[in-house]
Coordinates of C-alpha atoms in Angstrom, one line a residue:
Chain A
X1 CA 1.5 -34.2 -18.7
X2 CA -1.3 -32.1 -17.2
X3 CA -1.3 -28.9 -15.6
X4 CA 1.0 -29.5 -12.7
X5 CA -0.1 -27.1 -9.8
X6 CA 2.8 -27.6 -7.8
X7 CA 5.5 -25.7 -10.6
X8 CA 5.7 -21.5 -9.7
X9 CA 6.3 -19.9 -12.9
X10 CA 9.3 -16.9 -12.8
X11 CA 10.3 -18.4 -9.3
X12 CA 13.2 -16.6 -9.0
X13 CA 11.8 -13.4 -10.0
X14 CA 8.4 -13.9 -7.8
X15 CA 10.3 -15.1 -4.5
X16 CA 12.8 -12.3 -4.9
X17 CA 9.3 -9.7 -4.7
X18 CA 8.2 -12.0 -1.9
X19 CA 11.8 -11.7 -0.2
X20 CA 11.2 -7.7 -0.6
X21 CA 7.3 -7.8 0.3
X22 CA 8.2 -9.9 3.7
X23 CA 11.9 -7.2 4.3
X24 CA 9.7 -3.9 3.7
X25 CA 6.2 -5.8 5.7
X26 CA 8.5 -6.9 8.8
X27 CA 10.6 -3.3 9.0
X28 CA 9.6 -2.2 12.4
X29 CA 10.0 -5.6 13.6
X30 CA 13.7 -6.2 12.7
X31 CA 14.0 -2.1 12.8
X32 CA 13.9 -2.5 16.6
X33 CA 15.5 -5.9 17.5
X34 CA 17.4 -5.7 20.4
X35 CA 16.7 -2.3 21.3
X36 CA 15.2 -1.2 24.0
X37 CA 12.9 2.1 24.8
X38 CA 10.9 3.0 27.7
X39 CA 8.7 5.4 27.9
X40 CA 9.8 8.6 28.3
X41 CA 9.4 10.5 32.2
X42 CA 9.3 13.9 32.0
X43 CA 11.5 15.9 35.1
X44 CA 10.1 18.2 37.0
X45 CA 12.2 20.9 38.5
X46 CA 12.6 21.5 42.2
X47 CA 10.5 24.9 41.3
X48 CA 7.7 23.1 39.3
X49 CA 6.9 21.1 41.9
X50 CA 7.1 23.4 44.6
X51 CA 4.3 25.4 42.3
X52 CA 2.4 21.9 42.2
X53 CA 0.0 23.3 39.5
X54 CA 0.7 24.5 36.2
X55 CA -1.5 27.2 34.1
X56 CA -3.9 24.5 33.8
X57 CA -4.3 21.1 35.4
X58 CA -1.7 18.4 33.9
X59 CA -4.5 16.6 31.9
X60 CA -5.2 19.7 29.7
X61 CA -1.0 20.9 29.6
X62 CA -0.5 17.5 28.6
X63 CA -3.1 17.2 25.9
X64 CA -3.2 21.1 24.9
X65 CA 0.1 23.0 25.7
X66 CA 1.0 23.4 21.9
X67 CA -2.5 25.2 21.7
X68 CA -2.2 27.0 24.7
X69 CA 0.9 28.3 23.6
X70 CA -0.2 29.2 20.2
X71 CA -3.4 30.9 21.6
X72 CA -0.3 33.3 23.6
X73 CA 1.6 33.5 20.8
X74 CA -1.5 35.0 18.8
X75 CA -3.1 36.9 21.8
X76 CA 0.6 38.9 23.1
X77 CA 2.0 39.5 19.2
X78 CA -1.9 40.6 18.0
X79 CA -3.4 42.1 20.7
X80 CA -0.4 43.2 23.1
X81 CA -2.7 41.6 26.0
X82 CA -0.3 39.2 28.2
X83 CA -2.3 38.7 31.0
X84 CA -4.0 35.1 31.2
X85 CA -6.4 34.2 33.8
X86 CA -6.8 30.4 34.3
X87 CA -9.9 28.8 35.4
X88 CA -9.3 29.6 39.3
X89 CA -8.7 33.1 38.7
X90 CA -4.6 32.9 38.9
X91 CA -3.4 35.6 36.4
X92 CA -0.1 34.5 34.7
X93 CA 2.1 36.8 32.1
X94 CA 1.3 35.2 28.9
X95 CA 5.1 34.1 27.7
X96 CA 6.9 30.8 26.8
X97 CA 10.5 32.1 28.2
X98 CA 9.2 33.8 31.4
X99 CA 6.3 31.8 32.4
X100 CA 6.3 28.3 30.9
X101 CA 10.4 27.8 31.3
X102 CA 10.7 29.9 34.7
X103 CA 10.0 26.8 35.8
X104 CA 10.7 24.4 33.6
X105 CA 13.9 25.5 32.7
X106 CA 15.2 21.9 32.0
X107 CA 14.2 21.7 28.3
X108 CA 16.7 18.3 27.7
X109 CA 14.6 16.4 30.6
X110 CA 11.5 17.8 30.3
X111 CA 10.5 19.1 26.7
X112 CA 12.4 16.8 24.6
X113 CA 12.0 13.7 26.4
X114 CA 8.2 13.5 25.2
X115 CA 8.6 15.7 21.7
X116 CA 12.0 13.5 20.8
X117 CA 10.4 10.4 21.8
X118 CA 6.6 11.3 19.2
X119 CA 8.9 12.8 16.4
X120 CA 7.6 16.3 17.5
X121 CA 10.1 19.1 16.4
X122 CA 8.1 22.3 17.6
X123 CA 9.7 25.5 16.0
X124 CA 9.4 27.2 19.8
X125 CA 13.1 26.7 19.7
X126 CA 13.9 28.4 16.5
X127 CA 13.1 31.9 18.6
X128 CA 13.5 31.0 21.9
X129 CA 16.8 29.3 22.8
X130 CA 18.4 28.4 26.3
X131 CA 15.8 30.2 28.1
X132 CA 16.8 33.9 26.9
X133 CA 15.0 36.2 29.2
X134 CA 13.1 38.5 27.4
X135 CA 13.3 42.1 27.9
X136 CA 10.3 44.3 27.8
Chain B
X1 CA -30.5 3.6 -1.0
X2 CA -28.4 1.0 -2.4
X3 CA -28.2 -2.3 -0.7
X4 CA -23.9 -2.6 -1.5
X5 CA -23.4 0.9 -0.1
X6 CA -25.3 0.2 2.7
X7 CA -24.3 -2.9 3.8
X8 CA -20.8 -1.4 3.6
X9 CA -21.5 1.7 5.6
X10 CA -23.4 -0.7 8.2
X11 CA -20.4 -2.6 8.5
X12 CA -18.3 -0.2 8.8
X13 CA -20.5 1.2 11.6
X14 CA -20.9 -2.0 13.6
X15 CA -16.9 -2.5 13.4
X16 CA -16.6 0.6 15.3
X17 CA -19.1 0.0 17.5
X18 CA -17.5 -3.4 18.6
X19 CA -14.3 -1.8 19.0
X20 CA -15.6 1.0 20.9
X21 CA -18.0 -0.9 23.4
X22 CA -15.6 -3.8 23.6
X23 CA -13.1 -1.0 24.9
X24 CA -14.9 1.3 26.6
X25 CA -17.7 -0.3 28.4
X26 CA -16.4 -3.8 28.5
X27 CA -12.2 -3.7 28.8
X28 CA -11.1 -5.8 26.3
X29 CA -8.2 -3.5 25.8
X30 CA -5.6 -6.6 25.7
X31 CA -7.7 -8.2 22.7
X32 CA -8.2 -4.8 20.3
X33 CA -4.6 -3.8 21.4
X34 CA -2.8 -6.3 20.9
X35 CA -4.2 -10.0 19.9
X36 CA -6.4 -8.8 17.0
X37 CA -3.5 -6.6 16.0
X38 CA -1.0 -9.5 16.1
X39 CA -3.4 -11.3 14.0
X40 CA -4.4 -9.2 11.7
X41 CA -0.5 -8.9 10.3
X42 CA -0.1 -12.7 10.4
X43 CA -3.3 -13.0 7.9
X44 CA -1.7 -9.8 5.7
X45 CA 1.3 -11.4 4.9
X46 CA 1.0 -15.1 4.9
X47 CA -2.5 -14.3 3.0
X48 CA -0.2 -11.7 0.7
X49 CA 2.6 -14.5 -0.1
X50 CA -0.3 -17.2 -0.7
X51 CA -2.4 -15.5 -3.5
X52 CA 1.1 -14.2 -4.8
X53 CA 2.3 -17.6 -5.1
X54 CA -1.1 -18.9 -6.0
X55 CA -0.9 -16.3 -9.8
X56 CA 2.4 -17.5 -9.8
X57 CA 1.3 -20.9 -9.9
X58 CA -0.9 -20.3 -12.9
X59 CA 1.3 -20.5 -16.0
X60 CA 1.2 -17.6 -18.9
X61 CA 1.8 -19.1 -21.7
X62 CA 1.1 -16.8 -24.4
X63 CA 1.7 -12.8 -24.8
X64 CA -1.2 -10.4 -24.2
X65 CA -0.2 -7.3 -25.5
X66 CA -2.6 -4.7 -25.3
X67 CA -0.3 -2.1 -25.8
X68 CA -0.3 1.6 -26.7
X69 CA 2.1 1.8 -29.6
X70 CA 4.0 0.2 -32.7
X71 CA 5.6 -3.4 -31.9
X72 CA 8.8 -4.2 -33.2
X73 CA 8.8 -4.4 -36.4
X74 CA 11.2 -3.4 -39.8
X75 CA 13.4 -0.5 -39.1
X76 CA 11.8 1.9 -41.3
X77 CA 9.3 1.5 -38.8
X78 CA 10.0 3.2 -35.1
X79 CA 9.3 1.4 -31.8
X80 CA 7.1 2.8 -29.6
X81 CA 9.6 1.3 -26.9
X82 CA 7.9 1.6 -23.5
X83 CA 4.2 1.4 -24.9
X84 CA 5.2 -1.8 -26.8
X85 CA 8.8 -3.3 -25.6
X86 CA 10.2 -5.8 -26.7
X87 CA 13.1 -6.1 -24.5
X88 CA 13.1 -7.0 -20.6
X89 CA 14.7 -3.5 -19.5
X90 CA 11.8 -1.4 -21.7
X91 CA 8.7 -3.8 -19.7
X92 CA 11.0 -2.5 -16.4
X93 CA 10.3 1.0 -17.4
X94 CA 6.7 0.3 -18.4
X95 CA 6.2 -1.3 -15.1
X96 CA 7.8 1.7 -13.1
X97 CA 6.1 4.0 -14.9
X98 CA 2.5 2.0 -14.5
X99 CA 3.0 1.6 -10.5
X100 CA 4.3 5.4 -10.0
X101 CA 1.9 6.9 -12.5
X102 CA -1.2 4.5 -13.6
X103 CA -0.6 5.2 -17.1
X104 CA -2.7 2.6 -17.6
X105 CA -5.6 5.2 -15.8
X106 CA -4.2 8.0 -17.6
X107 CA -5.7 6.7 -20.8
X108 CA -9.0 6.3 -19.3
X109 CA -11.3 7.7 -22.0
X110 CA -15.5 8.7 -22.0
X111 CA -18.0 8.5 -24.7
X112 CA -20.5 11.6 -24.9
X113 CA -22.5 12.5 -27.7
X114 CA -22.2 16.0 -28.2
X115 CA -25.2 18.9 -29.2
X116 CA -26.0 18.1 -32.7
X117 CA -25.6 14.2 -32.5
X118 CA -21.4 14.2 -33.1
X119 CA -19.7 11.6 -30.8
X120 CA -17.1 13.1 -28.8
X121 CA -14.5 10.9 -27.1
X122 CA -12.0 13.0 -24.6
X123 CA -9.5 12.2 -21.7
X124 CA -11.4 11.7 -17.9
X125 CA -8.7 12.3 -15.7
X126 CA -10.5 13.2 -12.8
X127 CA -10.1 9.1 -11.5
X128 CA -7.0 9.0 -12.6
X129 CA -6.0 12.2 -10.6
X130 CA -8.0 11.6 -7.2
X131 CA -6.4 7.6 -7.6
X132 CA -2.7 9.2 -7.8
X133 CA -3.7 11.9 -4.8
X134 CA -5.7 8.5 -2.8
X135 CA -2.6 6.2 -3.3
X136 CA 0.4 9.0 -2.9
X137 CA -1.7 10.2 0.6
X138 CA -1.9 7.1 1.7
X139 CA 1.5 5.8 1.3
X140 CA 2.7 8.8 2.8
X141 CA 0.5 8.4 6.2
X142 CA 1.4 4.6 6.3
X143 CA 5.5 5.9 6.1
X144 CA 4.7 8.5 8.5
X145 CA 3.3 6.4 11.1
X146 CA 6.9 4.6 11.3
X147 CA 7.2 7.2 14.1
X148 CA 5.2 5.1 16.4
X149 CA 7.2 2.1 15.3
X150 CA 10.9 3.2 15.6
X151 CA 13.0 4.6 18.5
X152 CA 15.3 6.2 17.3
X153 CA 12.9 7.5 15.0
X154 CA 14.9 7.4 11.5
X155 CA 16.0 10.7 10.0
X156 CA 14.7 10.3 6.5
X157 CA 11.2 10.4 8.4
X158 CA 11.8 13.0 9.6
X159 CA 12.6 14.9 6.5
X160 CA 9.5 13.6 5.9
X161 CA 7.3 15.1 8.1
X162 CA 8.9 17.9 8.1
X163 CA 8.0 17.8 4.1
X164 CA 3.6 16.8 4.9
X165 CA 3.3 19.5 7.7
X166 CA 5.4 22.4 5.7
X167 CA 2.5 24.8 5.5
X168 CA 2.6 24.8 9.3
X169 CA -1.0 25.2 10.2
X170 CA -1.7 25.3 13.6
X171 CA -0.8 23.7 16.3
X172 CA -0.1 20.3 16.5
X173 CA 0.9 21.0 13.3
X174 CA -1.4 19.9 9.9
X175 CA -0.3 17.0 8.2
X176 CA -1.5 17.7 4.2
X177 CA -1.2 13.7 3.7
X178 CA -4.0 12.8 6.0
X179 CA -6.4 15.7 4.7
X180 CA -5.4 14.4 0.9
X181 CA -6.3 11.1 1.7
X182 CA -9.2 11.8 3.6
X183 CA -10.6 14.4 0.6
X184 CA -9.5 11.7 -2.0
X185 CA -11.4 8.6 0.1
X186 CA -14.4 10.6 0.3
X187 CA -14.6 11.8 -3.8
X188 CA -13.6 8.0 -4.3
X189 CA -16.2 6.9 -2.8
X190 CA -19.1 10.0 -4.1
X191 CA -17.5 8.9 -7.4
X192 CA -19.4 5.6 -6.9
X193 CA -22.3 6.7 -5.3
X194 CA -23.6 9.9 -7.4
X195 CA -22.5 8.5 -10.9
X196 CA -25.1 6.2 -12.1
X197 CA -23.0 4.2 -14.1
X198 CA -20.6 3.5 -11.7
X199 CA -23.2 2.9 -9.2
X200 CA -24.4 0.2 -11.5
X201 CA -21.1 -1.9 -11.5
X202 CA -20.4 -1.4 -7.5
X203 CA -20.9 -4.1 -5.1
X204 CA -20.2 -3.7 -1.5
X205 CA -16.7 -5.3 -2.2
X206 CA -15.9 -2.0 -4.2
X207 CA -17.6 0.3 -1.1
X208 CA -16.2 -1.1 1.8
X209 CA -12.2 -0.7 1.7
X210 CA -13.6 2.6 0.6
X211 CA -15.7 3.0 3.8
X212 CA -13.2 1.6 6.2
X213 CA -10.3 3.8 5.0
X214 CA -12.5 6.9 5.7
X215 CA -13.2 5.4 9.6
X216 CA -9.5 5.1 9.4
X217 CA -8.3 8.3 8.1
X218 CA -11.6 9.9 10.4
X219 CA -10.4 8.0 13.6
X220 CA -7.0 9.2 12.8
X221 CA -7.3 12.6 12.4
X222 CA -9.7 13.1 14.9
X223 CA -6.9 11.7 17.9
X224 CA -4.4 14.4 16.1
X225 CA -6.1 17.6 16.0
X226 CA -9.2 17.4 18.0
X227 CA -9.7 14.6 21.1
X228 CA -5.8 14.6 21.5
X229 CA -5.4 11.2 22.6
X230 CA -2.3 10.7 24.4
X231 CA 0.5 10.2 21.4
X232 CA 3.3 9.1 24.1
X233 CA 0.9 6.0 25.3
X234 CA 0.2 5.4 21.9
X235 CA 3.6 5.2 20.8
X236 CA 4.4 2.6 24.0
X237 CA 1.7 0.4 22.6
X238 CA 2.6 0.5 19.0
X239 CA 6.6 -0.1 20.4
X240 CA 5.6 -2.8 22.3
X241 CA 3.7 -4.3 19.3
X242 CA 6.7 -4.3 17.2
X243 CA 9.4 -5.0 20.0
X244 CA 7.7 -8.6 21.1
X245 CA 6.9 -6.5 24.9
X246 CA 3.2 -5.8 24.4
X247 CA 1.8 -3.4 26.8
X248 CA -1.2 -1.2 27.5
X249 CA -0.7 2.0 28.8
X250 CA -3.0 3.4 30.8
X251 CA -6.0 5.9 29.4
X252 CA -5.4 6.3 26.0
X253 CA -9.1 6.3 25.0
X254 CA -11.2 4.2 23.4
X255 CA -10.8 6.0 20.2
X256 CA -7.7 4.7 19.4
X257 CA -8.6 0.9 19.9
X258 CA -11.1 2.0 17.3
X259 CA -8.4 2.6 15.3
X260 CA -6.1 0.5 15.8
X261 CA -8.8 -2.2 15.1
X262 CA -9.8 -0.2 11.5
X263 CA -6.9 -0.6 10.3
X264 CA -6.4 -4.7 11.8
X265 CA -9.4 -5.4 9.6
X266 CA -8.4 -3.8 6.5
X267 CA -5.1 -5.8 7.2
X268 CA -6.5 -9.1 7.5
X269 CA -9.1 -8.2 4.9
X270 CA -6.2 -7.3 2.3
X271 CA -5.3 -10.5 1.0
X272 CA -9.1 -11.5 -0.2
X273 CA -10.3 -8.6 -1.6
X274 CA -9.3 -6.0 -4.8
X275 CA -7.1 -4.9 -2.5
X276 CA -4.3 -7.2 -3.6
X277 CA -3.9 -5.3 -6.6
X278 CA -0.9 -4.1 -4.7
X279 CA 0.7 -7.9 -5.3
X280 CA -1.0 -7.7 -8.4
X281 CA -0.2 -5.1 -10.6
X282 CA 3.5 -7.0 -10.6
X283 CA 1.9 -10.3 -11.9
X284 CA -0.4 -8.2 -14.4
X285 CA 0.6 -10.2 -17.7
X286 CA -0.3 -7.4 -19.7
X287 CA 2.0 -5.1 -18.1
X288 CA 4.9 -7.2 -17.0
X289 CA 5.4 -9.3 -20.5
X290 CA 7.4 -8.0 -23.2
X291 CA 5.6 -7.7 -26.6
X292 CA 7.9 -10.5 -28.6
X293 CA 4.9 -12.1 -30.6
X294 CA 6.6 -12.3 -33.7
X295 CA 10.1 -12.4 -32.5
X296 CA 9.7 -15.6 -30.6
X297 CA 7.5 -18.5 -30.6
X298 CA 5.7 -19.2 -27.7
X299 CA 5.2 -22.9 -27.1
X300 CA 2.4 -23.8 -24.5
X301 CA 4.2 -25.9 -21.7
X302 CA 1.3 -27.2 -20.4
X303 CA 0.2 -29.0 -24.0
X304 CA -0.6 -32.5 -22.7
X305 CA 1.7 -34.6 -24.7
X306 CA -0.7 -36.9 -26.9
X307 CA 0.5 -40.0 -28.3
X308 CA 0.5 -39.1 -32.3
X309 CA 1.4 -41.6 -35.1
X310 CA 2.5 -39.8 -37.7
X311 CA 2.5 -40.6 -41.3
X312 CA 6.2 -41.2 -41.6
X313 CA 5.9 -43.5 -39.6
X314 CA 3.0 -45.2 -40.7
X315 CA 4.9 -45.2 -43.8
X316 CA 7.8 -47.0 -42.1
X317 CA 5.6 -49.7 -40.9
X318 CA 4.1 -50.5 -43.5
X319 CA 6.2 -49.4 -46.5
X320 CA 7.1 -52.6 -47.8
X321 CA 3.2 -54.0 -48.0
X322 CA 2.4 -50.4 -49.6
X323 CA 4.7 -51.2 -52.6
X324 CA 4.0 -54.5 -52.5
X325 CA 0.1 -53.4 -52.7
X326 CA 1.4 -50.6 -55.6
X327 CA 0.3 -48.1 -53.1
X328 CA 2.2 -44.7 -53.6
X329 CA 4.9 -44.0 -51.0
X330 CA 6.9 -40.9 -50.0
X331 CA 10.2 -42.3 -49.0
X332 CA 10.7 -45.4 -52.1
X333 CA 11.6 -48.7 -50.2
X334 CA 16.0 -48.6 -49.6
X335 CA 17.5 -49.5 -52.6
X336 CA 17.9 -52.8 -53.0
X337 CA 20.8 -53.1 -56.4
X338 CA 23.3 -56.0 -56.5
X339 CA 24.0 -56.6 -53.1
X340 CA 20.5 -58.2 -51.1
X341 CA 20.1 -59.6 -54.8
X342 CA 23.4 -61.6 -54.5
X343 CA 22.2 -62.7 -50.9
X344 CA 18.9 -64.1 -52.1
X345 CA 20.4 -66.1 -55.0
X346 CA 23.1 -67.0 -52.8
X347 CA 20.3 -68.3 -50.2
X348 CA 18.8 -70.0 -53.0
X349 CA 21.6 -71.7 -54.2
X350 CA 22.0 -73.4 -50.3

């Protein structure tokens, strides 16, 4: 009898690591099945869009905000300056609670619709929770 | 200048290039976004499960034990049980311990000859160690990127990233797995390039996963911390990829159609190239047999079955000429006493 080409040697063994490869390879396929999940939308507040603009135009909040807010962090804690003067000449008090959620005080509809939905856990929330208002 | 490097890096360049015009100056975001993507996983794992079942196809017959330790042998002697088993459970161990540790690396010696002529033979673990640091990185980015996958995104990945961006460095925060695997993909790749000896043995085949990983790992960690492409488009892509609801959000930069068509290639590219020593390492019949060469005999099934006439039964054809002929036998003709005698007279006497 020659070599037959057709016979799998250790089938059972091979298309049980096949049956594993195709399981682990197909996860977010089957993961997902019959679930649905739009793209988060943000809410503005009535008071955020009354003030129309943020610090800086929505393009660079959008992309940069967890710089931005780092830069604060670094500039109030290090330097005690608070005063930040965006590119139109606008001074705002450098602070997450009494600047940033002033207006967007609706951290369930607003942060966490966008940080939730990327797997983003900032640690802005270990300090600052349920919009204290800080006292200086 | 080396042709195999080159061509690789050329490549390389080109696919970016395609991707990047192709998005950006022509709008094919529908083709890098999703067909070539689509694609590219169809080749991975029908491509995967064909050479799989094409090494399963081809039989192993015999043991080849290069192995590390004593076999089985008398008990006075001991077993080097996981360097040399000879049960199925101990080749499980040396399997595990090969795919999670690349002991098989580990043992990866140099030659030197030292000041004052003496050969020197020591451990080089620096391959072994960027290899573990390479592989570990990179399984840990692939895991990671579940997040643009799953919604709800899983807990366990979260622990996860939680784990890779611990040292909290800036803001978005630093993921160590993608700077590991980008450090580890570049001294990979230097490895082959500086060291002439390596150099020697490298084709383009070795360069270019090599190359393409770094665009990947580049691309990747370029969108994260420096162009900041939009993550929330890039997640509704990637969603729609896996939910069967393909979309393309708007304005998510060109960048990440670069990206995303890296890592399409090296997924259809997978299944033909050294690559599939991810499939392979299970099928390696050095690792995965156990060392029973004198315990059992190992019959070759695919012996053709030739038509033999043996001696015996030669013998048995022709054993009554033989005597007749007074030609020695091994097996004497039956014994024939009283009773065929009796027959024959009685035939006579009829």
């Amino acid at each position: 009898m020659p070599t037959n080409n057709k016979r799998m040697y250790d089938k059972g063994m091979v298309l049980a690591g096949l049956v594993i490869f195709v399981v682990v390879v197909t996860f977010p396929f089957w993961y997902n099945l019959g679930k649905a999940a739009p793209p988060p939308e943000p809410v503005l507040t009535e008071k955020a869009k009354a003030a129309e603009k943020c610090v800086e135009s929505t393009e660079f909040m959008k992309a940069e905000h967890m710089q931005l807010l780092d830069v604060w962090r670094d500039t109030v804690v290090r330097d005690a300056k608070r005063a930040y003067i965006n590119p139109e000449g606008k001074t705002y008090m450098m602070s997450l609670s009494n600047t940033c959620l002033d207006c967007h005080d609706n951290k369930a509809d607003f942060c966490d619709k966008c940080h939730n939905y990327a797997s983003v856990r900032p640690y802005c929330w270990d300090c600052h929770i349920d919009n204290p208002k800080e006292t200086e | 200048m080396n042709r195999h490097y080159m061509f690789s890096l050329i490549a390389v360049l080109l696919l970016f290039l395609i991707a990047y015009v192709g998005v950006a100056a022509v709008g094919l975001e529908v083709l890098f976004g999703i067909i070539i993507p689509y694609a590219a996983i169809v080749v991975f794992t029908v491509g995967f499960i064909y050479r799989i079942v094409g090494w399963a196809r081809s039989p192993v017959p015999f043991r080849i034990p290069t192995t590390c330790g004593q076999q089985k042998s008398l008990p006075i002697f001991k077993q080097a049980k996981i360097d040399n088993p000879s049960t199925k459970g101990n080749v499980v161990i040396r399997m595990i311990l090969e795919i999670v540790l690349f002991r098989s690396l580990f043992r990866n010696t140099k030659v030197k000859v030292k000041e004052g002529g003496k050969l020197f033979y020591g451990y080089e673990l620096w391959l072994w160690l960027f290899a573990l640091a390479f592989h570990y990185a990179f399984a840990t980015v692939l895991v990671r990127h579940l997040r643009f996958f799953t919604e709800p995104v899983p807990q366990w990945l979260q622990l996860l990233e939680n784990v890779d961006s611990f040292m909290q460095i800036g803001l978005p925060g630093v993921f160590l797995s993608g700077v590991v695997l980008l450090a580890a993909v570049t001294l990979l790749f230097l490895r082959r390039v500086l060291l002439p000896q390596i150099r020697y043995i490298s084709l383009a085949n070795d360069y270019f996963p090599l190359v393409l990983i770094f665009g990947i790992a580049f691309t990747g960690i370029l969108m994260r911390y420096f162009i900041k492409v939009d993550v929330v488009g890039a997640k509704e892509l990637a969603y729609g990829l896996v939910s069967f609801h393909p979309t393309i959000p708007e304005g998510i930069g060109a960048v990440f159609y670069v990206h995303v068509f890296f890592v399409s290639v090296l997924l259809a590219y997978f299944p033909f190239s050294k690559l599939m020593h991810l499939g392979g390492i299970f099928m390696s019949p050095t690792r995965n047999l156990p060392t029973n060469t004198r315990e059992v005999r190992h019959v070759n099934p695919w012996s053709y079955p030739v038509k033999v006439h043996t001696y015996e039964e030669y013998e048995d054809e022709f054993r009554e000429k033989m005597v007749e002929a007074e030609l020695p036998v091994d097996k004497e003709l039956p014994p024939e006493p009283e009773e065929p005698e009796a027959d024959e007279t009685s035939e006579e006497k009829e």
